[in-house]
Amino acid sequence: MPNASVQLLQGTLDLIVLQALSTMGPLHSYALAARLEQVAGEPFPLNQGTLYPALVRLEQRGHIKGTWRKTDNGRDAKFYAVTRSGRRALQGETVRWRHLAGFIDKLFVRSSS
Amino acid sequence: MIAALRRFARRLINAVRPSAREADLERELLSHVAIAEDEHRLLGRSPDEARLAARRVVGSIAYAKDLHRDARSFVWVDDVRRDLRGAVRNFARMPGFSMVAVLTMALGIGANTAIFSIVNGLLLRPLPVERPDRLVLLLSNPSVNPSSPWSNPVWEQIRDHHADLFDSAFAFSRRMTRFNLAPGGQTDAVDGVYVSGRYFEGLGVRPVLGRPLLVSDDRRGGGQDGPVAVISYALWQRRFGGSADVVGKTQLIDRVPFVIVGVMPSDFFGTDVGSRSDVLLPIATEPLIRGRDSTLDRVTASTLLVMARLKDGQTVASAEQAFRAAQPDIRQATMPSTARAEVRARYLATPFGLQPIAGGPSAMRGRYRQPILIIMAIAALVLLIACANVANLYLARGAARRHEFSVYLALGASRWQLARQQLIESMLLAAIGSAAGVAMARWASDLLVHQVSTQAATVFLDTRLDWRVLAFTTVVAIAVALLFGVAPALRAARTPPIEVVRTHGGTGVEHGLGLGGALVAGQIASSLVLIVAAGLFIRTFVNLATLSLGFDRDAVLLVRLEVPPTTAASRRVALYEQLAATVRAARDVSHAAISEITPVSGMITDVYVEADNGPALAPPQNVAYKNVITPDWFATYGTRLESGRDFDERDERPVPPVAIVNETFVRRFLPGGSPLGRRIRNPSPVQGEQAPWMEVVGVVADATYLSLRDAVPPTMYVPLAQQDVTGSFSFVTLSVRAANGRPLSLVRAVSEAVTRIGSDIAITFVPLGQQVDDALVQERLIATLSGSFGVLALLLSAVGLYGLTAYTVNRQRTELGIRMAIGATGARVIGIVLARIMLLFGIGVVIGAAASIWVSKFVASLVYGVQLRDPVTLIGAAVTLAIVCGLAGWSPAWRASRLDPAEVLRES
C-alpha cells in the first residue's frame, strides 16, 4: 500500500528529481535519495520504491539519461544526468510551479486574514 | 508532446519485451543494496547489520519492482499476458471440456463465416474493376422492367451520337450465352458474352496477356484482325494449358473461327456476379454465329445491357438529367417504322433512367438475395444456441470453482481480476474457435456454391476471405466471447467470501430458474422457430417436387440440337423430321418429337391471342404461351389428349393452318361449347398486316410450361412444318421417350443416329428429370440447409437441457435426498425434475411460437403450398421439441429417483 502520509503528485516528484539532478549533477538513485533527505532536513517521506517510477518516467520521456559507471568505492551504479530536453522541461515546469505556489500562497493569505 | 510519445513508445516496447528492462532493474537494485551496505559499514555497523539496514532502506525489492514495472510498461498488458497463460493452463487441465467448447464454437462460427462469404461475394463486393463506384446502369424502361435491356440499334444510336454524356459507355449481352467450342458432335460448352468495343476500357480492366477488345474490333464481320475474342484465365488454363502462345490462336466458337487476342486476369468474371464469362466476343460478330437468327438489327429485340462510367465529378442525378434530355433524339432515331400508333406512343413516352451499380447487374443476386439472407439469420440463431450451451458449461464449471475463487479473493485478488480472467478465457476460446471456423468456412462455402450449379448454368462466385469476411468473423468472435463470457465472469466476481463458501460447502442453493434456466428457455424458443422454418421450407420443396406436371418427367431424354446457321432454311424442317424419324426407329425408343421449347427450360415464347367470336380481352389477359412442335410430341411427354387429334401428315402442308390448345387456353379464350373447329390467331404488331387464322384441331391436358410455382398458363401448340423457318429454328430440342424408362440408356443410339445424318450438328443431352430438378435448385438448397440447421439446433438444445438438468439435480442432491428420506417416492422425484423441465419448455414454446409468427412474414415469398401461420406446422414442431426435451431430461430425472437418501445425507 502506498505510504498514506505522502501523496505527492507525480508531476511534483518529477520536478523535484529534475531540479536535484540539475543542481547537484549526475547522481545514482541511492545518492539522490540521500541528498534529498539532507536538503529536507528530516527523513524524506519517500522510500526508494517511489523514487524509481519517477526515474523511469523521466528517462522514458528523454529528460534524463542513465549510464552505468563506477562509484568512488568501485561499485557499479547507474548515474542519471539531465539532458537538454530535460533542462528545457525543467524551465517550463519551474515557471508553472512558481505560479501555482504563488496562487496557493495568496489563497492562504486571504483565508487567514 | 514528443516526450509523451516517446514515453508511450517505450512503454509499448517494454510491454511486449519485458526481459531486457527487467534485467537492468535487477542490476540497479542490487547495486543500490550494495552501496547502501557500504554506507552502513562505513558508519561502523557489522556486516550483517549493514546488510539488514541496507535492505530496509531500499525497501521491499519486490514492491519496488512492481512499481517500476507499472511505470515502465502498460500494466494491463502484463496482466493480460498472465491471464492468457492461466487460461491456456486451464484448457490443458480439462481437455474434454475445452474440446467440446472449441468444437461447438468452430462449427457455429465457421457456418456463419461460410454463409457470410457467400453474402459478401453475392451482395456486398463491388466488381473487381477500376473504381466500381463510378459505374451506372442505363435503364430503358425502369418503371416496368428493373433490368431494362436495350436493343442493339438503340445502343448504337447512344454510342455513336451521345458519347459525350459519360466518360465511357459500353454494352454487353444481358444473358450469358452458351457457346460451343467443339467442331461438331457432342458440345463443349462454355459461358460467354457479347461485349461492345469500349467494354474493357469502360470497366478499366487490362488483360494479363495480349490485348483487350477494341472499338475497331466491334464491326460487322470483324475488324482488321477479323473476328477476334478474349478468353478468361480459367479457360486459358483449362484448354490451352496456360501457354503463352495462345494469343493469335484460332478457336472455333459455334463453328465460326475466331482469333484469340487476349487473356483476362484470374479474378475477372465479367459483370454478372454468379457466373463467369469464359469467352468475350464483339457484339457486331453476333451475325457470324447466329446467321439469319441474328437480332443485331432488330429494334424490338432487347438483348443488351448498357453501363457507363461517370465523368470525374459528375453526379448520378446530373448524368440522369442529361441522359433524359437526350431521350427524344434517341427514341425518334430508332423508332420502328412499321409499328402501330399506340406502340409508337408508348415507345416515345417511357422515360429513361440511371442507376449506380458498383456490384454489376446480376441475375443471381435477384434470385438468391432473400434466401441467402434468411439462411444467414438461421445460422446466426444456431450460433446463439451454441453460445448458450457454452455459457452454461462455463457457469457449471464456475460453480465448481467457487472455492478456488474465494481463496483468490482472500489472498488479495480483486473481483475485477477474477472477472477479467474468465473473460480472457472466453476470448481465447472464441479466438481458437473462430480460427478453426474460418479454416472450415472456405471449404463449406465452396460446397454450398457448388450445390447451386445446374446443368444449364454453372455458378461461379468468389468466396475469398477478404477484409469484410475477416472483419465479420472478428466481430462475431468478440460478440460470442462476450455473450458466453460475461455471465460466468459476473458470477466469478460475485463469489462470496471464503467464510461463506466454507460453511455452505461450496454449493449455493439455487431457487427458481436462474440464469441457466433462462438460457435453456431461450434455446428452446430459438429451436422452435428454426424447426418451424425448416418445416415450411421442406414442405415447400416437397410440394414442388411432387407437383403433378402434366407430363412424365422420368422417361424422357432431351437432346438439344443446333444445326449450323448456314443450313438452308428450307432444308431445316426436312432435316428435323428426318432426325425424329430415324431416332424413333432406334431400339428402346417408343416416341420421339421435335419442339422449339421444352418444359421448365427457362425459355418461353409468349404471344397475343385473338379468338374468333371469343371474349374481348386486354393485356395481360390476352397473352398465351406458344410452342412449336412436330407430331408425336404429346405422346413423347405423356400429356393426355382430351379431345380432337394430334398433328399428323395432314399438317405438313402450310394450309390450312392448325393449332392445338390446352384446357386453360380453352377456358380463357374459347369458353362455351366445343373449341374444336374454332379459329384463333396471333395479331401482328406490324401496321396493316393481318395474321392468318388457325383452326383448333385438338385440346390437351394442362402441362407445366415454364414455372413450377405459377399456375399453368394458357398454351397453344403449332406444327413446325407450317412455320416460316426463314431465319429461325436453328436451335431445337429432340425429345425422346425411352421404352424401358431409362432415358440415359439412349444416349449412344441417339448420338449415332444424329451424327450419321449430319456430323456438324451440335448435340447436348439432358434428361428431362434433371432439367426439372434444376428449376428447384434454390428450393432444395433452402430446404436442405434449414433442415440441417434445424436438426443441429435441436441437438444443441437437447444437450443444453440435459446438461442443465443433470447439473441442477446434482446441486439439489441434498434437498432431494431429504425429501426421499421423509417419504417421497422415486416417481415423485421424477415428477419434481420433470416439472421444472416442463416449465422451461412451456416458456420456451410460448416465446418461440410468438417469434415464429412474427418471423413468418419474412419468408412469405419463398413458401409454396403451405399456410404461413399453419397451426399444423407449429404443433408438429412443438411436439417434436417436447419429445426431444423429454428424452434429454429423462436420464437425469431417472438417476435422481434412484438416489439413496442415506448416502446423500452422509455426504453433506
Coordinates of C-alpha atoms in Angstrom, one line a residue, chain A residues 1-2 28-30 48-50 52-53 56-57 59-63 68 71 73 75-78 80, chain B residues 3 6-7 10-11 14 21 24 27-29 31-32 34-36 38-39 57-58 63 67-68 71-72:
Chain A
M1 CA 0.0 0.0 0.0
P2 CA 1.5 3.4 -0.8
H28 CA 22.8 7.4 -8.8
S29 CA 19.5 6.7 -7.1
Y30 CA 20.8 6.0 -3.7
Q48 CA 13.3 4.1 -2.9
G49 CA 10.2 2.3 -4.3
T50 CA 8.5 5.6 -5.2
Y52 CA 12.2 4.5 -9.1
P53 CA 9.0 5.2 -11.0
V56 CA 11.7 5.6 -15.2
R57 CA 9.2 8.2 -16.3
E59 CA 14.1 8.5 -18.6
Q60 CA 11.3 7.3 -20.9
R61 CA 10.4 10.9 -21.7
G62 CA 14.0 11.6 -22.6
H63 CA 14.5 14.2 -19.8
W68 CA 26.4 2.7 -15.8
T71 CA 31.3 4.9 -7.9
N73 CA 34.1 2.9 -4.0
R75 CA 30.7 -0.3 -7.2
D76 CA 28.7 -0.3 -10.3
A77 CA 25.9 2.2 -10.3
K78 CA 23.5 3.8 -12.8
Y80 CA 21.3 9.8 -14.0
Chain B
A3 CA 8.2 13.5 -24.8
R6 CA 8.5 8.8 -26.6
R7 CA 7.2 7.5 -23.2
R10 CA 9.0 3.0 -24.6
R11 CA 6.1 1.6 -22.6
N14 CA 8.6 -2.8 -22.6
R21 CA 14.4 -3.8 -18.8
D24 CA 18.5 -3.8 -15.9
R27 CA 21.1 -5.0 -11.6
E28 CA 20.3 -1.5 -10.4
L29 CA 18.5 -2.7 -7.3
S31 CA 23.9 -2.1 -6.9
H32 CA 21.7 0.0 -4.7
A34 CA 25.5 -2.9 -2.2
I35 CA 26.1 0.8 -2.0
A36 CA 23.7 1.1 1.0
D38 CA 28.9 0.0 2.1
E39 CA 27.5 3.2 3.6
V57 CA 16.5 1.5 3.2
V58 CA 15.9 0.1 -0.2
Y63 CA 7.4 -3.8 -4.2
L67 CA 6.2 0.0 -9.1
H68 CA 8.9 0.0 -11.7
A71 CA 5.7 2.8 -14.6
R72 CA 7.8 1.3 -17.4

